Every structure is written in structure tokens, then in C-alpha cells.
């Protein structure tokens, strides 16, 4: 956690060149925590502190820094520092950094790297954003099916320092096609003269480079994988996605869906809430607020159409907020559970009739409880109110509870149907659901409420 109180102390230690205490501070903290502290310093100060530790620790801390800090640090720094760092950080983190650099800076830094590293960066940055290829790393270990266990273990021992994970080792043929995988544990427990093909598993779970990143992350979650191989359309092994990257994807996708559900536009910010400028927050929120506000004015127009009803029995206005909140709450609940089921591939558009049946039964049970409570509440809290002689408190209580029951049922059904229809039309259900639900439930509820009042009370 960032602690600004430490910043003056760090700067004082730097000024006095007390590197021993600084190194002790870094060694005692996780690289992530160190990065959070250093992110509050100037780039040159960060470099001075990073120079104290070995290149491995330096690269770990660097990768945990915010992307804007990373970009600033590698722009205009001494060549030997950057070259050493870029060679050490993992392939996917390095590719991500190059995607955020200005073209002239990226071109200049590319010249500092060996040909194979340049080729790797160009490959990883060529994939479309939010695909499996865009988040994979080429730091994987692979073997051949005819390798003996003894030779395979020697290969893994030599390549392990440069690979992101060696818990799974992928087996390819001479053409590079993925044909199986073997765990490090299985290899260690096998005899030295056995061959990889004797112990490898052929039922490989994999993703294609152009699959959506969310699909790849869900495969890792579903099958409890440490890493997921990614292949091209010739089924040649192109890279792997590790579980930590999958967690980041799932978190970002859930954040994005939550923001869309709350009518917040724009992509997920990499920065924390407090680091995002006020104007950025404003831009992400204002558009739907204005749109829904303008549409919400229609509710006033609808109420004006029932002005005669309101003039005769003003008490009806007291329960409009209850009606709207009941519809909004129950509709949002059904929309949320259906959205989640769609995201987890538990529901598809063909299941719409089953969803309607289930949500109708659920909403019926809710409206029985809520309707009865509302009737008792109106009888209790509206007793003694000034009511025209031609109406009774009982008839008004029945009207409000009946209107609320109808609102609960149709709002619940509508909230469940919207995401399914949006999915069928290939629209983003998270974007469509909340704005449409809020607007239609409010306007429809008011119209139904006063129309029902005219019919039941004979106004």
C-alpha cells in the first residue's frame, strides 16, 4: 500500500547515498509493495534505487510499476540500463510495454535488442487487442515425444531460468504442432529410460491466438490450469497464458461489465481510483447520465397526462417512489443473475422460455410477500390522511399493492429478457440492460399505476 510518509525518508537516504538501508528496505518488501512506494518518486530517483539491487529483482519491481511510470522511465534513459532490463523482463510484459510507447521511442529501443527478441515483440504486438495472442507469452518450455525422460529433465534444467513456468511442459512434433503435455511431477516420478510419449497426456485444453481473452481465461478457471497453451490455426504452439494473466483478465472483464451495468462508459482504467483524474471520471459517467435524464423527463410528461387523477386523489403520489424502486430493484436483480449466467456460458438465447418461466415463478413469490407488506403499510401509515369521501383507505391500499405486484412481475421478466435479447442481437448485454431497464420500468410503472387507478377506483 502506498505510504507518502516514506517518500521524504527515501529521498533523504538517496541524498545521503545510504544504499545499505535502501537495499535492506527493498529486500524486506515484496516487489509489488516496493513498486507502490517507488511509483511516487521521480523516474530518475527510481532508477537510482533500482540500481542497488540485482537485475532479476530490478525487473520484477519494474513490471509492477504503473505503465505510465514504465514508459517515462525507458524514454531517454541510458542505453545499457534499458537494454539489460528489456532482456530480463518476461516476453509478454515487454510486448505490453512496447504497445504503450510512442513509435519513435519503440523503434529506438527495438534497435537495442537482439534479433530474436525483436521478432518476438513484433509477433506478440501484432495480435488484436483482447485476444489470447495479445496476452500470451512465448516463455514456455517444450519437448519432443521421442525425448527420453533423462534427456528431457536435462533440457528442462537448462531452459528453466528463462521460462515463466515449467510446471507444464508442452510436447510438439517436428513441425511445431501441439500434440500433448506432461507435468514436471510426472517426469520426475518416471523412469529415466522412458520416453515422453509414454507419459504425456494427449487431451490438451488449448485456445487459438484469435480467441477472445475472456474465453481463454475462463478455460484456465474451468479446468484449474496453471497455464493454457495457445496455438495458431495450423495448431502450432504459439505461446502460453499463465494463471496470473488469466486472473488479471477476469478481474478487468468483471470490472468492465460492472461499469457497463452502471452506465459508465469507456474501458477499464489501469490506474487506481485516486490516480484517475476527475475529468476522466466525468467523461466516463456523464453521457449516460444525460441520456437517461432526458428520457426520464418523459415520466413527467406521462404524469402530466394523469393530472386529473392526481388532483382527485393526491395520496397516490406518495407511493410512486415505492413503485419505481420495487421495479428497479427486482428488475436489476434478475438482469444481474441472467447476465452472470450468460457470461459463464450457462445460458444461451435458446433458453429464453426457461428463463421466463423461472423468473415468473420467482417474481410471483416476491410480489405475494411484497404486495401483502405494502397493503399493511398503506393501511398503517396512511390512516388519518385526507381521502375523498368516494374512496376508502382499503381500496387505495388494494390498488397500491396490486400495482406494486404487477410492477414486480413485469420488471423481473423484463430485466431477465433484455440481456438474452441483446445477446441474440450480438449487442453487449451489460451496456443495454441497465439503461433500458431503468427507463422502461419507470415510465411503464407510472403509466400502469395511474391507468389501474382510473379503472379500479373509477376516476
mmCIF file of C-alpha atoms in Angstrom, residues 115-441:
data_model
loop_
_atom_site.group_PDB
_atom_site.id
_atom_site.type_symbol
_atom_site.label_atom_id
_atom_site.label_comp_id
_atom_site.label_asym_id
_atom_site.label_seq_id
_atom_site.Cartn_x
_atom_site.Cartn_y
_atom_site.Cartn_z
ATOM 1 C CA UNK A 115 17.055 -10.095 -33.487
ATOM 2 C CA UNK A 116 15.153 -12.926 -31.766
ATOM 3 C CA UNK A 117 13.799 -10.529 -29.107
ATOM 4 C CA UNK A 118 12.742 -8.026 -31.766
ATOM 5 C CA UNK A 119 10.971 -10.764 -33.700
ATOM 6 C CA UNK A 120 9.200 -11.877 -30.538
ATOM 7 C CA UNK A 121 7.999 -8.334 -29.754
ATOM 8 C CA UNK A 122 6.691 -7.848 -33.296
ATOM 9 C CA UNK A 123 4.865 -11.170 -33.090
ATOM 10 C CA UNK A 124 3.226 -10.520 -29.728
ATOM 11 C CA UNK A 125 2.231 -6.934 -30.573
ATOM 12 C CA UNK A 126 0.683 -7.987 -33.895
ATOM 13 C CA UNK A 127 -2.303 -9.723 -32.323
ATOM 14 C CA UNK A 128 -5.575 -7.901 -31.980
ATOM 15 C CA UNK A 129 -6.226 -6.351 -28.569
ATOM 16 C CA UNK A 130 -8.147 -8.503 -26.068
ATOM 17 C CA UNK A 131 -7.318 -11.763 -27.848
ATOM 18 C CA UNK A 132 -5.485 -14.771 -26.440
ATOM 19 C CA UNK A 133 -2.489 -13.942 -28.632
ATOM 20 C CA UNK A 134 -2.263 -10.436 -27.169
ATOM 21 C CA UNK A 135 -1.863 -11.677 -23.579
ATOM 22 C CA UNK A 136 0.189 -14.836 -24.120
ATOM 23 C CA UNK A 137 3.902 -15.204 -23.512
ATOM 24 C CA UNK A 138 6.402 -17.149 -25.583
ATOM 25 C CA UNK A 139 8.370 -18.071 -22.438
ATOM 26 C CA UNK A 140 7.249 -21.704 -22.457
ATOM 27 C CA UNK A 141 9.093 -24.996 -22.201
ATOM 28 C CA UNK A 142 8.584 -27.657 -24.851
ATOM 29 C CA UNK A 143 9.856 -31.171 -25.549
ATOM 30 C CA UNK A 144 9.555 -33.792 -28.292
ATOM 31 C CA UNK A 145 7.657 -37.039 -27.917
ATOM 32 C CA UNK A 146 10.738 -39.206 -28.584
ATOM 33 C CA UNK A 147 12.824 -37.497 -25.897
ATOM 34 C CA UNK A 148 13.855 -39.800 -23.075
ATOM 35 C CA UNK A 149 12.941 -38.750 -19.544
ATOM 36 C CA UNK A 150 16.610 -38.420 -18.643
ATOM 37 C CA UNK A 151 17.361 -36.124 -21.592
ATOM 38 C CA UNK A 152 14.107 -34.223 -21.081
ATOM 39 C CA UNK A 153 14.956 -33.401 -17.472
ATOM 40 C CA UNK A 154 18.373 -32.126 -18.571
ATOM 41 C CA UNK A 155 16.691 -29.914 -21.177
ATOM 42 C CA UNK A 156 14.270 -28.515 -18.614
ATOM 43 C CA UNK A 157 17.091 -27.890 -16.153
ATOM 44 C CA UNK A 158 18.969 -25.801 -18.745
ATOM 45 C CA UNK A 159 15.956 -23.854 -20.030
ATOM 46 C CA UNK A 160 14.166 -23.301 -16.693
ATOM 47 C CA UNK A 161 15.842 -19.975 -15.748
ATOM 48 C CA UNK A 162 14.483 -18.268 -18.871
ATOM 49 C CA UNK A 163 10.942 -19.702 -18.763
ATOM 50 C CA UNK A 164 7.946 -18.229 -16.971
ATOM 51 C CA UNK A 165 6.648 -21.606 -15.792
ATOM 52 C CA UNK A 166 7.849 -25.210 -16.084
ATOM 53 C CA UNK A 167 5.096 -26.982 -14.164
ATOM 54 C CA UNK A 168 3.611 -27.950 -17.523
ATOM 55 C CA UNK A 169 5.893 -28.865 -20.408
ATOM 56 C CA UNK A 170 4.282 -28.966 -23.813
ATOM 57 C CA UNK A 171 5.060 -31.656 -26.356
ATOM 58 C CA UNK A 172 5.347 -30.756 -30.041
ATOM 59 C CA UNK A 173 6.206 -32.705 -33.162
ATOM 60 C CA UNK A 174 8.938 -31.777 -35.646
ATOM 61 C CA UNK A 175 6.581 -29.281 -37.314
ATOM 62 C CA UNK A 176 5.858 -27.479 -34.027
ATOM 63 C CA UNK A 177 2.301 -28.764 -33.687
ATOM 64 C CA UNK A 178 0.987 -29.246 -30.157
ATOM 65 C CA UNK A 179 0.375 -32.964 -29.559
ATOM 66 C CA UNK A 180 0.375 -33.264 -25.769
ATOM 67 C CA UNK A 181 1.742 -32.124 -22.447
ATOM 68 C CA UNK A 182 3.443 -33.566 -19.409
ATOM 69 C CA UNK A 183 3.773 -32.281 -15.848
ATOM 70 C CA UNK A 184 7.146 -31.810 -14.201
ATOM 71 C CA UNK A 185 5.951 -34.041 -11.352
ATOM 72 C CA UNK A 186 5.147 -36.869 -13.789
ATOM 73 C CA UNK A 187 8.581 -36.598 -15.357
ATOM 74 C CA UNK A 188 10.398 -36.755 -12.014
ATOM 75 C CA UNK A 189 8.449 -39.857 -10.962
ATOM 76 C CA UNK A 190 9.081 -41.687 -14.245
ATOM 77 C CA UNK A 191 11.991 -43.939 -15.133
ATOM 78 C CA UNK A 192 14.978 -42.312 -16.901
ATOM 79 C CA UNK A 193 14.731 -44.591 -19.964
ATOM 80 C CA UNK A 194 11.045 -43.976 -20.585
ATOM 81 C CA UNK A 195 10.091 -41.645 -23.407
ATOM 82 C CA UNK A 196 7.927 -38.543 -23.192
ATOM 83 C CA UNK A 197 5.305 -40.135 -25.456
ATOM 84 C CA UNK A 198 4.829 -42.890 -22.846
ATOM 85 C CA UNK A 199 3.772 -40.496 -20.080
ATOM 86 C CA UNK A 200 2.331 -37.449 -21.880
ATOM 87 C CA UNK A 201 -1.359 -36.601 -21.934
ATOM 88 C CA UNK A 202 -2.909 -36.047 -25.336
ATOM 89 C CA UNK A 203 -6.204 -34.437 -24.254
ATOM 90 C CA UNK A 204 -4.801 -30.912 -24.282
ATOM 91 C CA UNK A 205 -7.032 -27.944 -23.429
ATOM 92 C CA UNK A 206 -5.919 -25.009 -25.578
ATOM 93 C CA UNK A 207 -7.021 -21.717 -27.113
ATOM 94 C CA UNK A 208 -6.444 -20.204 -30.540
ATOM 95 C CA UNK A 209 -4.475 -16.982 -30.905
ATOM 96 C CA UNK A 210 -7.552 -15.067 -32.107
ATOM 97 C CA UNK A 211 -9.911 -16.341 -29.405
ATOM 98 C CA UNK A 212 -11.208 -13.694 -27.029
ATOM 99 C CA UNK A 213 -9.006 -13.307 -23.953
ATOM 100 C CA UNK A 214 -12.027 -13.822 -21.709
ATOM 101 C CA UNK A 215 -12.647 -17.232 -23.293
ATOM 102 C CA UNK A 216 -9.037 -18.258 -22.676
ATOM 103 C CA UNK A 217 -9.146 -17.026 -19.061
ATOM 104 C CA UNK A 218 -12.386 -18.939 -18.469
ATOM 105 C CA UNK A 219 -10.733 -22.146 -19.714
ATOM 106 C CA UNK A 220 -7.984 -21.715 -17.129
ATOM 107 C CA UNK A 221 -10.593 -21.148 -14.417
ATOM 108 C CA UNK A 222 -12.843 -24.009 -15.563
ATOM 109 C CA UNK A 223 -10.118 -26.651 -15.769
ATOM 110 C CA UNK A 224 -7.973 -25.351 -12.855
ATOM 111 C CA UNK A 225 -4.939 -24.887 -15.086
ATOM 112 C CA UNK A 226 -1.660 -23.243 -14.151
ATOM 113 C CA UNK A 227 -1.129 -22.326 -17.790
ATOM 114 C CA UNK A 228 -3.042 -22.628 -21.063
ATOM 115 C CA UNK A 229 -1.289 -23.323 -24.391
ATOM 116 C CA UNK A 230 -2.213 -21.086 -27.326
ATOM 117 C CA UNK A 231 -1.968 -22.355 -30.901
ATOM 118 C CA UNK A 232 -2.302 -20.791 -34.341
ATOM 119 C CA UNK A 233 -4.773 -22.079 -36.912
ATOM 120 C CA UNK A 234 -2.238 -24.679 -38.069
ATOM 121 C CA UNK A 235 -2.292 -25.897 -34.443
ATOM 122 C CA UNK A 236 1.340 -24.967 -33.967
ATOM 123 C CA UNK A 237 2.212 -23.924 -30.424
ATOM 124 C CA UNK A 238 2.457 -20.123 -30.361
ATOM 125 C CA UNK A 239 2.648 -19.374 -26.631
ATOM 126 C CA UNK A 240 1.024 -19.884 -23.243
ATOM 127 C CA UNK A 241 -1.240 -17.871 -20.942
ATOM 128 C CA UNK A 242 -0.384 -18.208 -17.268
ATOM 129 C CA UNK A 243 -2.901 -18.183 -14.440
ATOM 130 C CA UNK A 244 -1.795 -14.760 -13.150
ATOM 131 C CA UNK A 245 -2.570 -13.192 -16.517
ATOM 132 C CA UNK A 246 -5.918 -15.000 -16.517
ATOM 133 C CA UNK A 247 -6.757 -13.506 -13.114
ATOM 134 C CA UNK A 248 -5.992 -10.028 -14.479
ATOM 135 C CA UNK A 249 -8.254 -10.662 -17.484
ATOM 136 C CA UNK A 250 -11.144 -11.955 -15.365
ATOM 137 C CA UNK A 251 -10.819 -9.009 -12.977
ATOM 138 C CA UNK A 252 -10.767 -6.490 -15.829
ATOM 139 C CA UNK A 253 -13.711 -8.127 -17.603
ATOM 140 C CA UNK A 254 -15.764 -8.182 -14.403
ATOM 141 C CA UNK A 255 -14.884 -4.535 -13.733
ATOM 142 C CA UNK A 256 -15.843 -3.590 -17.278
ATOM 143 C CA UNK A 257 -19.159 -5.452 -17.055
ATOM 144 C CA UNK A 258 -19.919 -3.828 -13.691
ATOM 145 C CA UNK A 259 -19.174 -0.349 -15.070
ATOM 146 C CA UNK A 260 -21.329 -1.002 -18.130
ATOM 147 C CA UNK A 261 -24.147 -2.253 -15.918
ATOM 148 C CA UNK A 262 -23.936 1.023 -14.014
ATOM 149 C CA UNK A 263 -23.893 3.014 -17.288
ATOM 150 C CA UNK A 264 -20.221 4.010 -17.028
ATOM 151 C CA UNK A 265 -18.678 4.214 -20.488
ATOM 152 C CA UNK A 266 -15.075 3.773 -21.614
ATOM 153 C CA UNK A 267 -12.613 0.956 -20.992
ATOM 154 C CA UNK A 268 -11.173 -0.261 -17.704
ATOM 155 C CA UNK A 269 -8.540 2.108 -16.335
ATOM 156 C CA UNK A 270 -5.177 0.610 -15.384
ATOM 157 C CA UNK A 271 -4.749 3.275 -12.705
ATOM 158 C CA UNK A 272 -6.350 3.200 -9.270
ATOM 159 C CA UNK A 273 -9.446 5.258 -8.429
ATOM 160 C CA UNK A 274 -7.498 8.063 -6.716
ATOM 161 C CA UNK A 275 -4.949 8.254 -9.553
ATOM 162 C CA UNK A 276 -7.590 8.759 -12.256
ATOM 163 C CA UNK A 277 -8.189 12.481 -12.947
ATOM 164 C CA UNK A 278 -11.558 13.992 -12.072
ATOM 165 C CA UNK A 279 -12.258 14.893 -15.704
ATOM 166 C CA UNK A 280 -11.694 11.272 -16.774
ATOM 167 C CA UNK A 281 -14.278 10.104 -14.231
ATOM 168 C CA UNK A 282 -16.596 12.837 -15.512
ATOM 169 C CA UNK A 283 -16.263 11.757 -19.163
ATOM 170 C CA UNK A 284 -16.920 8.112 -18.327
ATOM 171 C CA UNK A 285 -20.127 8.897 -16.438
ATOM 172 C CA UNK A 286 -21.740 11.964 -17.983
ATOM 173 C CA UNK A 287 -23.009 10.572 -21.295
ATOM 174 C CA UNK A 288 -25.458 8.003 -19.928
ATOM 175 C CA UNK A 289 -26.460 10.272 -17.050
ATOM 176 C CA UNK A 290 -27.608 12.917 -19.543
ATOM 177 C CA UNK A 291 -29.260 10.394 -21.878
ATOM 178 C CA UNK A 292 -31.190 8.745 -19.055
ATOM 179 C CA UNK A 293 -32.041 12.133 -17.578
ATOM 180 C CA UNK A 294 -33.550 13.336 -20.846
ATOM 181 C CA UNK A 295 -35.501 10.112 -21.272
ATOM 182 C CA UNK A 296 -36.555 10.315 -17.628
ATOM 183 C CA UNK A 297 -38.266 13.624 -18.366
ATOM 184 C CA UNK A 298 -40.835 11.558 -20.245
ATOM 185 C CA UNK A 299 -42.026 10.306 -16.855
ATOM 186 C CA UNK A 300 -43.037 13.882 -16.055
ATOM 187 C CA UNK A 301 -44.932 14.084 -19.329
ATOM 188 C CA UNK A 302 -46.747 10.852 -18.517
ATOM 189 C CA UNK A 303 -47.684 12.097 -15.035
ATOM 190 C CA UNK A 304 -48.985 15.319 -16.558
ATOM 191 C CA UNK A 305 -51.353 13.213 -18.651
ATOM 192 C CA UNK A 306 -52.842 11.882 -15.422
ATOM 193 C CA UNK A 307 -53.157 15.321 -13.822
ATOM 194 C CA UNK A 308 -56.900 14.866 -13.317
ATOM 195 C CA UNK A 309 -56.328 11.644 -11.383
ATOM 196 C CA UNK A 310 -53.729 13.311 -9.167
ATOM 197 C CA UNK A 311 -55.986 16.274 -8.441
ATOM 198 C CA UNK A 312 -58.776 13.974 -7.238
ATOM 199 C CA UNK A 313 -56.631 11.763 -5.013
ATOM 200 C CA UNK A 314 -53.253 13.238 -4.150
ATOM 201 C CA UNK A 315 -52.357 10.333 -1.840
ATOM 202 C CA UNK A 316 -51.443 8.219 -4.884
ATOM 203 C CA UNK A 317 -48.300 10.298 -5.430
ATOM 204 C CA UNK A 318 -46.908 9.204 -2.061
ATOM 205 C CA UNK A 319 -46.327 5.677 -3.352
ATOM 206 C CA UNK A 320 -44.726 6.436 -6.734
ATOM 207 C CA UNK A 321 -41.163 6.188 -5.295
ATOM 208 C CA UNK A 322 -42.039 2.806 -3.753
ATOM 209 C CA UNK A 323 -43.385 1.584 -7.078
ATOM 210 C CA UNK A 324 -40.335 2.708 -9.065
ATOM 211 C CA UNK A 325 -37.801 1.398 -6.550
ATOM 212 C CA UNK A 326 -39.539 -2.001 -6.365
ATOM 213 C CA UNK A 327 -39.481 -2.306 -10.144
ATOM 214 C CA UNK A 328 -35.891 -1.124 -10.432
ATOM 215 C CA UNK A 329 -34.619 -3.387 -7.666
ATOM 216 C CA UNK A 330 -36.313 -6.585 -8.808
ATOM 217 C CA UNK A 331 -35.500 -5.882 -12.452
ATOM 218 C CA UNK A 332 -31.843 -5.267 -11.641
ATOM 219 C CA UNK A 333 -31.690 -8.487 -9.631
ATOM 220 C CA UNK A 334 -32.994 -10.617 -12.483
ATOM 221 C CA UNK A 335 -30.806 -8.800 -15.030
ATOM 222 C CA UNK A 336 -27.728 -9.400 -12.873
ATOM 223 C CA UNK A 337 -28.238 -13.139 -12.384
ATOM 224 C CA UNK A 338 -29.041 -13.649 -16.074
ATOM 225 C CA UNK A 339 -26.030 -11.569 -17.147
ATOM 226 C CA UNK A 340 -23.769 -13.659 -14.935
ATOM 227 C CA UNK A 341 -25.225 -16.902 -16.322
ATOM 228 C CA UNK A 342 -24.648 -15.646 -19.882
ATOM 229 C CA UNK A 343 -21.070 -14.645 -19.053
ATOM 230 C CA UNK A 344 -20.398 -18.114 -17.596
ATOM 231 C CA UNK A 345 -21.942 -19.772 -20.682
ATOM 232 C CA UNK A 346 -24.704 -21.266 -18.540
ATOM 233 C CA UNK A 347 -27.462 -19.562 -20.564
ATOM 234 C CA UNK A 348 -27.983 -19.048 -24.283
ATOM 235 C CA UNK A 349 -30.701 -17.229 -26.287
ATOM 236 C CA UNK A 350 -32.418 -20.569 -26.926
ATOM 237 C CA UNK A 351 -33.120 -20.831 -23.176
ATOM 238 C CA UNK A 352 -35.356 -17.731 -23.099
ATOM 239 C CA UNK A 353 -38.575 -19.687 -22.428
ATOM 240 C CA UNK A 354 -36.986 -21.479 -19.459
ATOM 241 C CA UNK A 355 -35.760 -18.167 -18.076
ATOM 242 C CA UNK A 356 -39.192 -16.560 -18.409
ATOM 243 C CA UNK A 357 -40.839 -19.487 -16.607
ATOM 244 C CA UNK A 358 -38.310 -19.464 -13.760
ATOM 245 C CA UNK A 359 -38.332 -15.686 -13.276
ATOM 246 C CA UNK A 360 -42.146 -15.604 -13.402
ATOM 247 C CA UNK A 361 -42.322 -18.084 -10.519
ATOM 248 C CA UNK A 362 -39.666 -16.181 -8.553
ATOM 249 C CA UNK A 363 -41.369 -12.808 -9.121
ATOM 250 C CA UNK A 364 -44.764 -14.255 -8.151
ATOM 251 C CA UNK A 365 -43.395 -15.346 -4.794
ATOM 252 C CA UNK A 366 -41.762 -11.934 -4.323
ATOM 253 C CA UNK A 367 -44.914 -9.992 -5.205
ATOM 254 C CA UNK A 368 -47.058 -12.063 -2.817
ATOM 255 C CA UNK A 369 -44.752 -11.146 0.076
ATOM 256 C CA UNK A 370 -44.128 -7.569 -1.039
ATOM 257 C CA UNK A 371 -47.760 -6.950 -2.003
ATOM 258 C CA UNK A 372 -49.042 -8.089 1.380
ATOM 259 C CA UNK A 373 -46.445 -5.977 3.186
ATOM 260 C CA UNK A 374 -47.372 -2.960 1.056
ATOM 261 C CA UNK A 375 -51.086 -3.370 1.788
ATOM 262 C CA UNK A 376 -50.421 -3.453 5.528
ATOM 263 C CA UNK A 377 -48.020 -0.493 5.226
ATOM 264 C CA UNK A 378 -50.566 1.676 3.413
ATOM 265 C CA UNK A 379 -53.270 0.809 5.943
ATOM 266 C CA UNK A 380 -50.926 1.653 8.827
ATOM 267 C CA UNK A 381 -49.076 4.747 7.607
ATOM 268 C CA UNK A 382 -51.870 6.381 5.610
ATOM 269 C CA UNK A 383 -54.507 6.113 8.308
ATOM 270 C CA UNK A 384 -55.878 9.570 9.042
ATOM 271 C CA UNK A 385 -54.849 11.007 5.671
ATOM 272 C CA UNK A 386 -57.277 13.288 3.904
ATOM 273 C CA UNK A 387 -59.036 10.989 1.408
ATOM 274 C CA UNK A 388 -62.041 11.977 -0.776
ATOM 275 C CA UNK A 389 -65.298 10.552 0.552
ATOM 276 C CA UNK A 390 -65.970 8.450 -2.539
ATOM 277 C CA UNK A 391 -62.786 6.397 -1.858
ATOM 278 C CA UNK A 392 -61.736 4.248 1.076
ATOM 279 C CA UNK A 393 -58.303 3.569 2.525
ATOM 280 C CA UNK A 394 -58.883 -0.135 1.881
ATOM 281 C CA UNK A 395 -59.459 0.418 -1.847
ATOM 282 C CA UNK A 396 -56.341 2.594 -2.078
ATOM 283 C CA UNK A 397 -54.249 0.004 -0.215
ATOM 284 C CA UNK A 398 -55.522 -2.708 -2.554
ATOM 285 C CA UNK A 399 -54.701 -0.530 -5.575
ATOM 286 C CA UNK A 400 -51.139 0.220 -4.449
ATOM 287 C CA UNK A 401 -50.387 -3.408 -3.517
ATOM 288 C CA UNK A 402 -51.860 -4.663 -6.804
ATOM 289 C CA UNK A 403 -49.901 -2.108 -8.857
ATOM 290 C CA UNK A 404 -46.721 -2.959 -6.996
ATOM 291 C CA UNK A 405 -47.266 -6.699 -7.567
ATOM 292 C CA UNK A 406 -47.735 -6.176 -11.293
ATOM 293 C CA UNK A 407 -44.664 -3.914 -11.379
ATOM 294 C CA UNK A 408 -42.529 -6.549 -9.634
ATOM 295 C CA UNK A 409 -43.575 -9.335 -12.016
ATOM 296 C CA UNK A 410 -43.157 -7.489 -15.279
ATOM 297 C CA UNK A 411 -39.965 -5.710 -14.191
ATOM 298 C CA UNK A 412 -38.419 -9.037 -13.190
ATOM 299 C CA UNK A 413 -39.353 -10.614 -16.510
ATOM 300 C CA UNK A 414 -38.173 -7.594 -18.466
ATOM 301 C CA UNK A 415 -34.875 -7.495 -16.587
ATOM 302 C CA UNK A 416 -34.277 -11.158 -17.433
ATOM 303 C CA UNK A 417 -35.254 -10.882 -21.091
ATOM 304 C CA UNK A 418 -33.192 -7.791 -22.024
ATOM 305 C CA UNK A 419 -29.743 -9.450 -21.680
ATOM 306 C CA UNK A 420 -30.898 -12.506 -23.652
ATOM 307 C CA UNK A 421 -32.314 -10.397 -26.496
ATOM 308 C CA UNK A 422 -29.168 -8.242 -26.532
ATOM 309 C CA UNK A 423 -27.026 -11.391 -26.783
ATOM 310 C CA UNK A 424 -29.213 -12.683 -29.606
ATOM 311 C CA UNK A 425 -28.739 -9.388 -31.486
ATOM 312 C CA UNK A 426 -24.953 -9.569 -30.827
ATOM 313 C CA UNK A 427 -25.067 -6.473 -28.631
ATOM 314 C CA UNK A 428 -23.272 -6.126 -25.305
ATOM 315 C CA UNK A 429 -25.936 -7.146 -22.743
ATOM 316 C CA UNK A 430 -24.147 -5.300 -19.919
ATOM 317 C CA UNK A 431 -24.392 -1.991 -21.802
ATOM 318 C CA UNK A 432 -28.017 -2.434 -22.856
ATOM 319 C CA UNK A 433 -29.555 -3.895 -19.694
ATOM 320 C CA UNK A 434 -29.352 -1.161 -17.060
ATOM 321 C CA UNK A 435 -30.206 1.946 -19.162
ATOM 322 C CA UNK A 436 -33.107 0.211 -20.909
ATOM 323 C CA UNK A 437 -34.365 -1.340 -17.686
ATOM 324 C CA UNK A 438 -34.255 1.929 -15.708
ATOM 325 C CA UNK A 439 -36.061 3.928 -18.352
ATOM 326 C CA UNK A 440 -38.764 1.456 -19.344
ATOM 327 C CA UNK A 441 -39.532 0.300 -15.794
#
